[in-house]
Amino acid sequence: MSLLAWLPFYPLISFLCLIIFARRLSWLQASVLGIGGIALSAVASALVINQLINTDAAFISVKLWSWFSLGSSAVNFSFYLDALSAVMIAVVSGVGLLIHAYAAAYMKNDENFSRFMAYMNLFIVAMLILVLADNLVLLYLGWEGVGLCSFLLIGFWYREKENVLAARKAFIVTRVGDTAMAIGLFLLFKSLGELNIAAVNESAAALWQIGDELTYWIALLLLGGAVGKSAQLPLQTWLPDAMAGPTPVSALIHAATMVTAGVYLIARMQGIFLLSPEVMSYVAWVGALTLLLAGFAALAQTDIKRVLAYSTMSQIGYMMLALGAGAWSAGIFHLMTHAFFKALLFLTAGSVILALHHQQDLFKMGGLLKKLPVESGLFIVGLICLMALPGTSGFFSKEAIIAVLWSSPTAGPVLWWGAILGALLTSIYSCRLFFLGFLGKSRRYDKLHALDDEHPRVLLRWPLFLLALLSLLGGLIALDFTAVFAAPSAGTGVQEPGWLHPLAIATPFIGIAFSWFFFKDYRQNQGQELAMKPRALVRFCSGGLGFDRLYQALLVRPYCFLATVNRRDIIDQLIMLNGWYVRLWHDALSASQNGSLRWYAAGIGLAVVFLAGVITL
Amino acid sequence: MTAIPLNHVLILACILFAIGFIGVVARKNTLFILMSLEVMLNAVGVAFIGAGSVWQQADGQIMFILILSLAAAEVAIGLALLIRMQRRYQSLDIDRLSEMRG
């Protein structure tokens, strides 16, 4: 039990050490501390998961202390581990450990290295609390904690204005979702008087009918929170900008763990969502639209990290789609495999960027296959998992999702076609990325940065190999969620045509074949300058399909306008009336206290005359 | 000899008092302020004497002697202070000596 209780606190201890001693630590000390905390958590996770598998109980829970009481129900600081949170802590601490090891090498020359490691550790703490929380208040604490760490890490290089703006944007946009979620929680507590997750799921099923209006609103508000955190439509605009942070941050937070918190939330609150089929289909639609939008946007990016960011958005769209279709375990399975291969892709991209002296523009790369063979090999592994070629982990999880869509009551053939189109887009933008960056001849870069001199190769390479291994074989991990998720509702009896599965499997190959011919210029480039044709459609796609501009025009500008007009706040002025009144009297009275005796005498005399006059009249 | 009516006495006393008061308020020189104070005291004395003669009582005269001795004592101290002031500040301007600030 104490193993579980201590699990999130190892990184907290190393966070405290790192933040207190900060620059007094050498690189070695800081990285041992930073990685050590996560390593302890990872070992503890492995042990505790082993414990969970070997017991008969469906969950292990431990109560640390009573936090506070809300009405009649107590909010405890207690952890709850079942199959779902076991997968999450395995991903968070396992992938987190590999990314930390890589980050220690990647960030070695940064002057604020220990601050970086401290934030990363704090992030792991918050994420572990989020997934282990047994009640929604504690979950919300972790939820806000990861938001804070995301803000701190996106703006880590705060001397550049762009990074700070990106951090602020991420914070504000996710805050919109968080507000919705908080309102949902209030509503939930008001109607159930309970915030313990297991109890909420149970009593909701007992108390409400399917399709009640209250469950509709609660589920919708929770979906709002999930949409904000997981960068789904319509709150997706922060994720591409979040790439301003250091690359390991992008790998850890904006690909592998934090952005999947929304998926986790929906899976966790499935009792509520199952009661509201309408919201379930909204979830599916949000996922499908996001994955298409992100796919189109990824096609037109020039920055290698932004391509990966949009692909993250699109893969989380798949998870949402799975949840919406009621394929809970497929969604979580995809969450896990995605964490493996997306972390691999981001970290490899980080190595490439490091080797190219922080060049991120794909149009200035080219020919990396020969110059960086190991990184290229790892990148290919990541890409084939992303494209879901048969045999890779991505294949198993994505096929599991696509397989349920057609006959699911809350999804249907339209969404199936959406998912297939998304898979096609995925393979096309992956090929484009690969052709641009790795094939052809090199453009516009001189000498490669020798990684070995400054960055320890062991830390820079081995996490990548392990992640590649996980990406390839992760599909073989059998997840058993029978104890967590309700059995999927029986299909609607829709007959599935026989060509569904073959088509789904063939889709990535169609995409590859298409791009082999369509992106011939990129593939056979001989080192000449390449530029995107600045057509309106391309610009529209590369700007994320105009959402940024739309929000700029609809929300940001009117707000700034109001702020400038109302610079001297009207309400403030009303309140200041009090101040002015007091000020007036103060001035009058202090003018009379001038320290001149003759004035006082005159005052006394006049007052006596006045009083005498009053008395006699 | 016709008795002077009380009203006249009181009007005289009032005028004297007002002159003295204005002197206290308007003068800057401390010596003149002291003199104006004397005028005010004497105005009160006139009022007492007048009232005493109207009611044929000795109280008014007793009060006047009291005021006279009070004024003498006051002037003695006041003049002593003035001399110290003059020595110390080379000035009797009461505004220049004011150290109180509101």
XYZ file of C-alpha atoms in Angstrom:
719
model
C 0.000 0.000 0.000
C 2.722 2.446 0.949
C 4.252 1.801 -2.448
C 1.234 3.370 -4.079
C 1.058 6.168 -1.533
C 4.645 7.238 -2.200
C 4.464 6.874 -5.955
C 3.832 10.525 -6.904
C 6.050 11.937 -4.178
C 9.482 10.807 -5.357
C 9.503 13.346 -8.189
C 8.096 15.914 -5.765
C 11.113 15.457 -3.510
C 13.517 15.798 -6.403
C 11.535 18.824 -7.610
C 11.986 20.490 -4.224
C 15.710 19.723 -4.130
C 16.177 21.008 -7.655
C 14.252 24.200 -7.094
C 15.912 24.948 -3.753
C 19.504 24.298 -4.785
C 18.913 25.441 -8.361
C 22.140 26.717 -9.863
C 24.353 25.373 -7.158
C 23.905 21.904 -8.639
C 26.227 20.697 -11.345
C 24.782 19.121 -14.456
C 25.497 15.649 -13.121
C 23.885 16.277 -9.741
C 20.807 17.887 -11.267
C 20.277 15.120 -13.770
C 20.806 12.364 -11.210
C 18.223 14.061 -8.996
C 15.803 14.731 -11.826
C 16.025 11.316 -13.422
C 16.297 9.531 -10.073
C 12.940 10.805 -8.851
C 11.205 9.583 -11.976
C 13.112 6.316 -11.929
C 11.888 5.596 -8.416
C 8.348 6.352 -9.552
C 8.758 4.076 -12.545
C 10.019 1.214 -10.405
C 7.227 1.784 -7.911
C 4.713 1.820 -10.759
C 6.016 -1.480 -12.065
C 5.815 -3.057 -8.612
C 2.393 -1.692 -7.865
C 1.030 -2.802 -11.231
C 2.452 -6.228 -10.578
C 0.618 -6.156 -7.253
C -2.609 -5.197 -8.986
C -2.310 -8.033 -11.480
C -1.637 -10.565 -8.763
C -4.538 -9.638 -6.528
C -8.098 -10.631 -7.165
C -9.434 -7.195 -6.429
C -10.233 -4.930 -9.356
C -8.441 -2.022 -7.729
C -6.002 -0.997 -5.040
C -6.677 2.152 -3.108
C -4.867 3.963 -0.368
C -5.961 6.913 1.715
C -3.221 9.332 2.694
C -5.135 11.890 4.650
C -8.461 13.595 4.775
C -8.216 16.812 2.799
C -11.406 18.623 3.693
C -15.076 17.869 3.898
C -17.696 19.097 1.510
C -21.095 19.012 3.076
C -21.605 15.456 4.204
C -18.994 13.861 1.979
C -15.305 13.969 2.735
C -12.721 14.804 0.120
C -9.724 12.610 0.776
C -6.223 12.766 -0.465
C -6.324 9.195 -1.609
C -5.122 7.237 -4.581
C -7.010 4.677 -6.564
C -5.362 2.257 -8.932
C -7.272 0.142 -11.384
C -6.410 -1.110 -14.838
C -7.051 2.295 -16.425
C -4.883 4.282 -14.058
C -2.293 1.494 -14.138
C -1.874 2.015 -17.876
C -1.664 5.741 -17.313
C 0.986 5.598 -14.588
C 2.966 3.101 -16.639
C 2.945 5.495 -19.572
C 3.571 8.601 -17.491
C 6.404 7.246 -15.410
C 7.837 4.868 -18.026
C 7.836 7.135 -21.051
C 8.478 10.029 -18.682
C 11.654 8.338 -17.445
C 12.981 7.818 -20.969
C 12.177 11.403 -21.901
C 13.843 12.714 -18.753
C 16.975 10.750 -19.544
C 16.988 12.187 -23.037
C 16.203 15.672 -21.781
C 19.167 15.599 -19.421
C 21.440 15.197 -22.428
C 19.469 17.505 -24.694
C 19.393 20.428 -22.297
C 22.911 19.926 -20.937
C 24.224 23.302 -22.033
C 21.280 25.310 -20.832
C 22.134 27.679 -18.017
C 18.854 26.966 -16.289
C 19.159 23.227 -16.514
C 18.080 22.486 -12.964
C 15.041 24.742 -13.284
C 14.112 22.768 -16.381
C 14.470 19.438 -14.608
C 12.500 20.799 -11.659
C 9.557 21.770 -13.857
C 9.653 18.414 -15.615
C 9.564 16.639 -12.264
C 6.719 18.800 -11.040
C 4.856 17.939 -14.194
C 5.234 14.217 -13.509
C 3.966 14.776 -9.957
C 0.879 16.587 -11.171
C 0.206 14.030 -13.881
C 0.519 11.112 -11.468
C -1.845 12.824 -9.041
C -4.254 13.413 -11.902
C -4.382 9.772 -12.949
C -4.286 8.304 -9.455
C -6.875 10.609 -7.886
C -9.839 8.801 -6.450
C -12.026 11.879 -6.387
C -12.627 14.663 -8.836
C -11.255 17.424 -6.624
C -7.852 15.757 -6.430
C -8.056 15.056 -10.129
C -8.704 18.733 -10.696
C -5.627 19.586 -8.625
C -3.495 17.425 -10.913
C -5.337 18.821 -13.918
C -4.416 22.390 -13.037
C -0.941 21.283 -12.011
C -0.145 19.911 -15.449
C -1.595 23.082 -16.963
C 0.761 25.159 -14.836
C 3.791 23.044 -15.745
C 2.855 23.213 -19.396
C 2.760 27.008 -19.101
C 6.123 27.113 -17.349
C 7.785 24.802 -19.830
C 6.419 26.327 -23.031
C 7.742 29.641 -21.811
C 10.951 28.091 -20.525
C 13.104 30.225 -22.811
C 11.258 33.276 -21.635
C 13.687 35.784 -23.085
C 12.027 35.456 -26.445
C 8.681 37.118 -26.750
C 7.212 34.444 -29.017
C 7.678 31.741 -26.412
C 6.037 33.798 -23.727
C 3.091 34.556 -25.970
C 2.731 30.860 -26.813
C 2.797 29.973 -23.123
C 0.174 32.562 -22.342
C -2.007 31.369 -25.182
C -1.802 27.758 -24.043
C -2.683 28.797 -20.513
C -5.642 30.946 -21.472
C -7.107 28.586 -24.061
C -6.949 25.564 -21.771
C -8.417 27.730 -19.025
C -11.585 28.065 -21.095
C -11.940 24.291 -21.041
C -11.020 24.110 -17.366
C -13.749 26.574 -16.498
C -16.294 24.428 -18.293
C -15.010 21.411 -16.419
C -15.168 23.178 -13.062
C -18.783 24.152 -13.709
C -19.475 20.536 -14.652
C -17.966 19.404 -11.352
C -20.077 21.892 -9.390
C -23.174 20.664 -11.159
C -22.187 17.082 -10.460
C -21.633 17.796 -6.786
C -24.858 19.748 -6.496
C -26.917 16.928 -7.931
C -25.106 13.940 -6.424
C -23.483 15.414 -3.304
C -20.478 13.263 -4.066
C -17.219 13.678 -5.917
C -15.606 10.302 -5.421
C -15.151 8.941 -8.925
C -16.300 5.386 -8.319
C -19.254 6.578 -6.263
C -20.224 9.150 -8.887
C -20.196 6.583 -11.664
C -22.295 4.210 -9.595
C -24.861 6.603 -8.216
C -25.248 8.344 -11.564
C -26.264 5.056 -13.113
C -28.658 4.385 -10.255
C -30.172 7.846 -10.125
C -30.537 8.957 -13.698
C -32.089 7.542 -16.813
C -30.342 7.445 -20.137
C -30.849 10.778 -21.850
C -31.635 12.877 -18.770
C -31.084 16.567 -19.376
C -28.842 16.916 -16.337
C -26.453 14.206 -17.456
C -26.406 15.819 -20.881
C -25.157 19.099 -19.439
C -22.692 17.533 -17.034
C -21.220 15.322 -19.743
C -21.051 18.266 -22.129
C -19.214 20.419 -19.602
C -16.761 17.634 -18.803
C -16.230 17.231 -22.527
C -15.411 20.956 -22.589
C -12.610 20.377 -20.109
C -11.326 17.388 -22.052
C -11.418 19.333 -25.311
C -9.340 22.142 -23.826
C -6.680 19.908 -22.340
C -6.482 17.528 -25.279
C -6.373 20.275 -27.899
C -9.477 19.212 -29.751
C -11.824 21.330 -31.798
C -12.655 24.143 -31.000
C -9.918 24.742 -28.397
C -7.088 23.230 -30.424
C -5.223 26.402 -31.328
C -2.764 26.324 -28.446
C -1.034 23.050 -29.290
C 0.921 24.024 -32.431
C 2.154 27.175 -30.694
C 3.178 25.143 -27.681
C 6.032 23.812 -29.796
C 7.919 26.912 -28.667
C 9.057 24.912 -25.651
C 12.184 22.737 -25.647
C 11.713 19.558 -27.679
C 11.700 17.094 -24.741
C 8.821 19.138 -23.347
C 6.935 18.728 -26.581
C 7.572 15.007 -26.375
C 6.570 14.622 -22.753
C 3.735 17.068 -22.320
C 2.354 17.862 -25.715
C 2.488 14.369 -27.145
C 2.797 11.584 -24.651
C 1.045 12.554 -21.455
C -0.705 15.821 -20.645
C -2.716 16.140 -23.811
C -4.122 12.689 -23.205
C -5.544 13.837 -19.876
C -8.791 14.744 -21.615
C -9.056 11.235 -23.002
C -8.380 9.873 -19.549
C -11.048 12.107 -18.020
C -13.719 10.907 -20.417
C -12.736 7.284 -19.939
C -12.737 7.774 -16.178
C -16.159 9.402 -16.133
C -17.642 6.869 -18.485
C -20.554 6.286 -16.116
C -21.755 9.817 -16.859
C -21.021 9.649 -20.561
C -22.785 6.319 -21.029
C -25.955 7.948 -19.747
C -25.858 10.535 -22.471
C -25.584 8.994 -25.945
C -25.927 12.440 -27.490
C -22.743 13.687 -25.860
C -21.043 10.425 -26.773
C -21.710 11.147 -30.397
C -20.492 14.729 -29.888
C -17.269 13.269 -28.528
C -16.968 11.118 -31.631
C -17.684 14.047 -33.916
C -15.228 16.315 -32.127
C -12.579 13.635 -32.518
C -13.343 13.030 -36.186
C -13.415 16.719 -37.116
C -10.222 17.382 -35.199
C -8.368 14.536 -36.812
C -9.354 15.718 -40.271
C -8.572 19.348 -39.534
C -5.213 18.486 -38.026
C -4.447 16.172 -40.936
C -5.058 18.928 -43.461
C -3.103 21.428 -41.408
C -0.171 19.034 -41.042
C 0.032 18.739 -44.823
C 1.031 22.368 -45.169
C 3.488 22.884 -42.299
C 7.120 23.760 -42.844
C 8.314 23.323 -39.267
C 9.125 19.711 -38.386
C 7.807 20.113 -34.854
C 4.565 21.682 -36.018
C 3.915 18.725 -38.318
C 4.314 16.468 -35.316
C 2.118 18.732 -33.201
C -0.716 18.552 -35.704
C -0.272 14.818 -35.961
C -0.585 14.605 -32.171
C -3.826 16.522 -32.383
C -5.059 14.162 -35.030
C -4.088 11.030 -33.108
C -5.861 12.332 -30.011
C -8.795 12.884 -32.333
C -8.694 9.133 -32.946
C -8.781 8.469 -29.215
C -11.757 10.776 -28.803
C -13.445 9.072 -31.711
C -12.907 5.720 -30.045
C -14.322 6.959 -26.741
C -17.297 8.478 -28.486
C -17.963 5.224 -30.261
C -17.903 3.397 -26.939
C -14.639 1.601 -27.701
C -13.128 2.587 -24.372
C -10.319 0.092 -24.286
C -9.339 0.744 -27.899
C -9.061 4.458 -27.106
C -6.831 3.860 -24.100
C -4.798 1.334 -26.069
C -4.192 3.944 -28.734
C -3.288 6.432 -26.005
C -0.557 4.074 -24.858
C 0.886 3.203 -28.256
C 0.671 6.835 -29.321
C 2.682 7.818 -26.270
C 5.432 5.432 -27.365
C 5.748 6.386 -30.987
C 5.021 10.079 -30.611
C 7.637 10.422 -27.893
C 10.027 8.599 -30.213
C 9.202 10.915 -33.108
C 9.582 14.058 -31.055
C 12.832 13.015 -29.429
C 14.309 11.948 -32.760
C 13.218 15.245 -34.221
C 14.953 16.847 -31.253
C 18.197 15.054 -32.137
C 17.853 16.142 -35.746
C 17.220 19.737 -34.716
C 20.217 19.636 -32.409
C 22.404 18.239 -35.187
C 21.268 20.974 -37.546
C 22.032 23.848 -35.172
C 18.406 24.383 -34.197
C 17.123 24.417 -37.732
C 13.491 23.324 -37.700
C 12.463 24.257 -41.222
C 11.858 21.137 -43.287
C 12.553 23.021 -46.488
C 16.067 23.663 -45.289
C 16.797 20.040 -44.375
C 16.980 17.214 -46.885
C 19.342 14.289 -47.300
C 19.457 13.429 -43.634
C 19.157 9.716 -44.362
C 22.820 9.555 -45.262
C 24.075 12.071 -42.742
C 22.214 10.822 -39.709
C 21.493 7.149 -40.422
C 20.647 6.127 -36.857
C 18.262 9.003 -36.263
C 16.705 8.397 -39.647
C 16.141 4.758 -38.851
C 14.471 5.652 -35.586
C 12.366 8.283 -37.304
C 11.227 5.714 -39.874
C 10.169 3.419 -37.038
C 8.156 6.251 -35.507
C 6.567 7.145 -38.815
C 5.489 3.627 -39.726
C 3.849 3.343 -36.319
C 2.145 6.681 -36.882
C 0.955 5.536 -40.293
C -0.211 2.271 -38.708
C 1.525 -0.092 -41.082
C 0.648 -3.693 -40.239
C 2.613 -5.203 -37.392
C 3.452 -1.973 -35.603
C 1.802 -0.893 -32.387
C -0.055 1.913 -34.103
C -1.616 -0.627 -36.430
C -3.136 -2.660 -33.634
C -4.563 0.265 -31.771
C -5.801 2.232 -34.759
C -7.393 -0.788 -36.378
C -9.085 -1.572 -33.095
C -10.624 1.894 -33.193
C -11.630 1.824 -36.853
C -13.126 -1.631 -36.494
C -15.824 -0.541 -34.046
C -16.853 2.689 -35.753
C -19.113 1.369 -38.503
C -21.543 -0.470 -36.295
C -21.331 1.671 -33.198
C -24.644 3.317 -32.225
C -22.945 6.609 -31.421
C -20.634 6.704 -34.434
C -21.568 5.184 -37.764
C -20.382 4.902 -41.353
C -19.804 8.651 -41.809
C -17.307 8.739 -38.977
C -15.763 5.540 -40.287
C -15.061 7.286 -43.558
C -13.712 10.247 -41.603
C -11.289 7.984 -39.767
C -10.188 6.354 -43.024
C -9.636 9.745 -44.638
C -7.686 10.751 -41.553
C -5.500 7.666 -41.865
C -4.896 8.535 -45.500
C -3.896 12.086 -44.560
C -1.654 10.736 -41.829
C 0.309 8.615 -44.252
C 0.534 11.456 -46.773
C 1.884 14.032 -44.354
C 4.221 11.478 -42.811
C 5.644 10.709 -46.255
C 5.924 14.403 -47.054
C 7.786 14.983 -43.834
C 10.121 12.085 -44.517
C 10.783 12.991 -48.137
C 11.434 16.618 -47.303
C 13.668 16.006 -44.380
C 15.484 12.789 -45.085
C 15.545 12.085 -48.808
C 17.108 14.047 -51.640
C 20.196 16.119 -51.117
C 20.907 18.529 -48.334
C 19.822 22.131 -48.670
C 21.052 25.152 -46.798
C 22.952 23.682 -43.928
C 26.677 23.545 -43.639
C 28.184 21.209 -41.171
C 26.359 18.927 -38.823
C 26.707 19.663 -35.169
C 28.676 16.825 -33.604
C 26.403 15.523 -30.903
C 29.007 13.550 -29.036
C 31.129 16.465 -27.937
C 28.656 18.141 -25.707
C 25.812 15.740 -25.263
C 26.366 12.297 -23.763
C 25.521 9.812 -26.467
C 24.264 7.167 -24.057
C 21.467 9.373 -22.822
C 20.734 10.792 -26.249
C 20.490 7.426 -28.005
C 19.337 4.721 -25.633
C 15.978 6.188 -24.686
C 15.276 6.378 -28.411
C 16.132 2.727 -28.963
C 13.923 1.690 -26.091
C 11.064 3.827 -27.355
C 11.511 2.384 -30.849
C 11.316 -1.083 -29.397
C 8.175 -0.172 -27.491
C 6.670 1.415 -30.585
C 7.245 -1.696 -32.624
C 6.209 -4.232 -30.033
C 3.812 -2.176 -27.917
C 0.912 -3.577 -29.893
C 1.492 -6.957 -28.340
C 0.815 -5.689 -24.816
C -2.577 -7.039 -23.935
C -4.600 -4.629 -21.860
C -7.427 -6.049 -19.863
C -10.073 -3.499 -19.068
C -12.979 -5.816 -18.338
C -12.974 -4.751 -14.707
C -12.998 -1.054 -15.515
C -15.216 -0.481 -18.476
C -18.741 -1.612 -18.957
C -19.059 -4.147 -21.730
C -19.539 -2.361 -25.052
C -23.161 -2.089 -25.939
C -24.261 -4.541 -28.547
C -23.994 -3.240 -32.087
C -27.032 -1.832 -33.765
C -27.157 -4.882 -35.933
C -25.775 -2.978 -38.879
C -24.268 -5.323 -41.369
C -20.630 -4.529 -41.988
C -19.628 -4.877 -45.598
C -16.772 -7.301 -46.178
C -14.426 -4.710 -47.660
C -14.161 -2.631 -44.502
C -11.144 -4.246 -42.941
C -9.103 -4.748 -46.102
C -9.692 -1.105 -47.003
C -8.692 0.086 -43.544
C -5.471 -1.897 -43.727
C -4.732 -0.781 -47.273
C -5.295 2.925 -46.593
C -1.778 3.814 -45.413
C -0.303 2.073 -48.432
C -2.566 4.068 -50.712
C -1.308 7.194 -49.000
C 2.319 6.170 -49.433
C 1.825 5.338 -53.078
C 0.088 8.644 -53.634
C 2.813 10.664 -52.002
C 5.524 8.669 -53.782
C 4.301 10.237 -57.003
C 2.840 13.494 -55.743
C 5.874 14.588 -53.746
C 8.373 13.487 -56.385
C 10.044 16.913 -56.251
C 10.742 16.553 -52.590
C 11.976 12.997 -52.934
C 14.379 13.600 -55.801
C 15.505 17.029 -54.775
C 19.101 17.699 -55.777
C 19.853 20.343 -53.248
C 18.115 23.215 -54.992
C 15.950 25.629 -53.069
C 12.459 24.479 -52.309
C 9.599 26.661 -51.321
C 5.961 26.051 -50.765
C 3.752 27.489 -53.385
C 2.043 30.316 -51.566
C -1.390 29.472 -52.781
C -4.360 30.600 -50.763
C -5.363 27.052 -49.899
C -1.882 26.174 -48.657
C -1.738 29.282 -46.536
C -5.174 28.517 -45.171
C -4.085 25.000 -44.196
C -0.755 26.013 -42.732
C -2.501 28.535 -40.508
C -4.505 25.747 -38.905
C -7.564 26.301 -41.109
C -8.117 29.853 -40.011
C -9.094 29.175 -36.433
C -6.440 31.485 -35.044
C -7.621 34.321 -37.226
C -11.235 33.633 -36.400
C -10.565 33.775 -32.670
C -8.405 36.821 -33.154
C -11.252 38.616 -34.881
C -14.097 37.303 -32.756
C -12.618 37.342 -29.284
C -9.205 38.909 -28.943
C -9.800 42.122 -30.899
C -13.148 43.023 -29.302
C -11.651 42.310 -25.923
C -8.630 44.480 -26.569
C -10.915 47.183 -27.947
C -13.046 47.131 -24.819
C -9.930 47.192 -22.703
C -8.550 50.262 -24.445
C -11.891 52.076 -24.380
C -12.432 51.317 -20.752
C -8.860 51.958 -19.702
C -10.097 53.971 -16.737
C -12.497 51.397 -15.437
C -16.001 52.810 -15.026
C -16.793 50.812 -11.933
C -13.444 51.771 -10.532
C -14.371 55.429 -10.982
C -17.634 54.914 -9.086
C -15.779 53.368 -6.220
C -13.243 56.167 -6.343
C -16.063 58.645 -5.566
C -15.717 57.595 -1.947
C -12.070 58.331 -2.134
C -12.612 61.731 -3.614
C -15.144 62.679 -0.929
C -12.774 61.710 1.832
C -9.967 63.490 0.044
C -11.983 66.689 -0.146
C -12.591 66.780 3.596
C -9.042 65.852 4.257
C -7.786 68.776 2.209
C -10.215 71.232 3.819
C -9.374 70.208 7.351
C -5.657 69.991 6.825
C -5.720 73.515 5.346
C -7.194 74.735 8.644
C -4.370 73.101 10.590
C -1.759 75.533 9.357
C 0.154 75.887 12.612
C -0.355 79.645 12.798
C -1.517 80.693 16.258
C -3.242 83.796 15.006
C -5.469 81.788 12.735
C -6.479 79.608 15.626
C -7.250 82.653 17.708
C -9.324 84.118 14.893
C -11.095 80.795 14.553
C -11.918 80.646 18.245
C -13.120 84.222 18.256
C -15.326 83.816 15.231
C -16.740 80.586 16.612
C -17.605 82.291 19.898
C -19.334 85.110 18.044
C -21.162 82.567 15.936
C -22.261 80.505 18.955
C -23.311 83.621 20.856
C -25.356 84.657 17.857
C -26.974 81.211 17.680
C -27.811 81.228 21.389
C -29.275 84.727 21.477
C -31.303 84.374 18.291
C -23.916 114.338 37.571
C -25.983 112.151 35.291
C -25.280 108.471 35.491
C -23.829 106.973 32.339
C -26.268 104.341 31.043
C -25.091 100.774 31.162
C -25.587 100.377 27.430
C -22.958 102.966 26.654
C -20.512 101.327 28.974
C -21.103 97.948 27.353
C -20.791 99.355 23.834
C -17.476 100.941 24.800
C -16.350 97.647 26.304
C -17.374 95.792 23.140
C -15.535 98.228 20.900
C -12.418 97.986 23.039
C -12.656 94.220 23.074
C -13.075 94.067 19.306
C -10.107 96.408 18.794
C -8.025 94.231 21.075
C -9.145 91.035 19.364
C -8.418 92.384 15.911
C -5.029 93.455 17.207
C -4.323 89.919 18.447
C -5.355 88.341 15.153
C -3.928 90.842 12.711
C -0.685 91.942 14.305
C 2.502 90.096 13.553
C 4.711 91.634 16.138
C 4.462 89.753 19.392
C 4.842 92.911 21.458
C 1.752 94.406 19.875
C -0.155 91.190 20.344
C 0.653 91.385 24.015
C -0.541 94.978 24.109
C -3.718 94.030 22.302
C -4.313 91.363 24.883
C -4.030 94.092 27.530
C -6.624 96.110 25.681
C -8.965 93.134 25.669
C -8.469 92.594 29.402
C -9.172 96.250 30.034
C -12.323 96.063 27.954
C -13.543 93.336 30.250
C -12.511 95.512 33.211
C -14.587 98.424 31.903
C -17.592 96.134 31.611
C -17.137 94.966 35.215
C -16.790 98.517 36.564
C -19.839 99.664 34.635
C -21.932 96.758 35.886
C -20.691 97.282 39.473
C -21.684 100.943 39.479
C -25.141 100.218 38.088
C -25.947 97.678 40.819
C -23.990 99.560 43.480
C -21.978 96.464 44.327
C -18.287 96.177 45.155
C -17.923 92.905 43.283
C -17.189 94.627 39.978
C -14.292 96.587 41.461
C -12.901 93.480 43.144
C -13.009 91.665 39.827
C -11.255 94.576 38.138
C -8.440 94.505 40.690
C -8.166 90.776 40.108
C -7.919 91.323 36.345
C -5.375 94.082 36.854
C -3.091 91.895 38.915
C -3.547 89.057 36.457
C -2.628 91.365 33.614
C 0.422 92.574 35.485
C 1.588 89.037 36.093
C 0.930 88.086 32.526
C 2.806 91.058 31.157
C 5.734 90.366 33.425
C 6.066 86.851 32.089
C 5.183 87.875 28.545
C 7.804 90.597 28.413
C 10.409 88.258 29.829
C 9.587 85.808 27.058
C 9.789 88.589 24.509
C 13.260 89.502 25.629
C 14.365 85.896 25.310
C 12.772 85.709 21.884
C 14.495 88.811 20.707
C 17.831 87.540 21.967
C 17.455 84.195 20.412
C 15.834 84.905 17.061
C 16.553 88.593 16.524
C 12.913 88.943 15.605
C 9.520 89.285 17.153
C 7.568 88.275 14.044
C 5.207 85.611 15.316
C 4.822 84.001 11.879
C 8.521 83.557 11.479
C 8.698 81.902 14.848
C 5.871 79.535 14.130
C 7.159 75.987 14.196
C 3.871 74.171 14.185
C 2.798 72.784 10.866
C -0.627 71.350 10.309
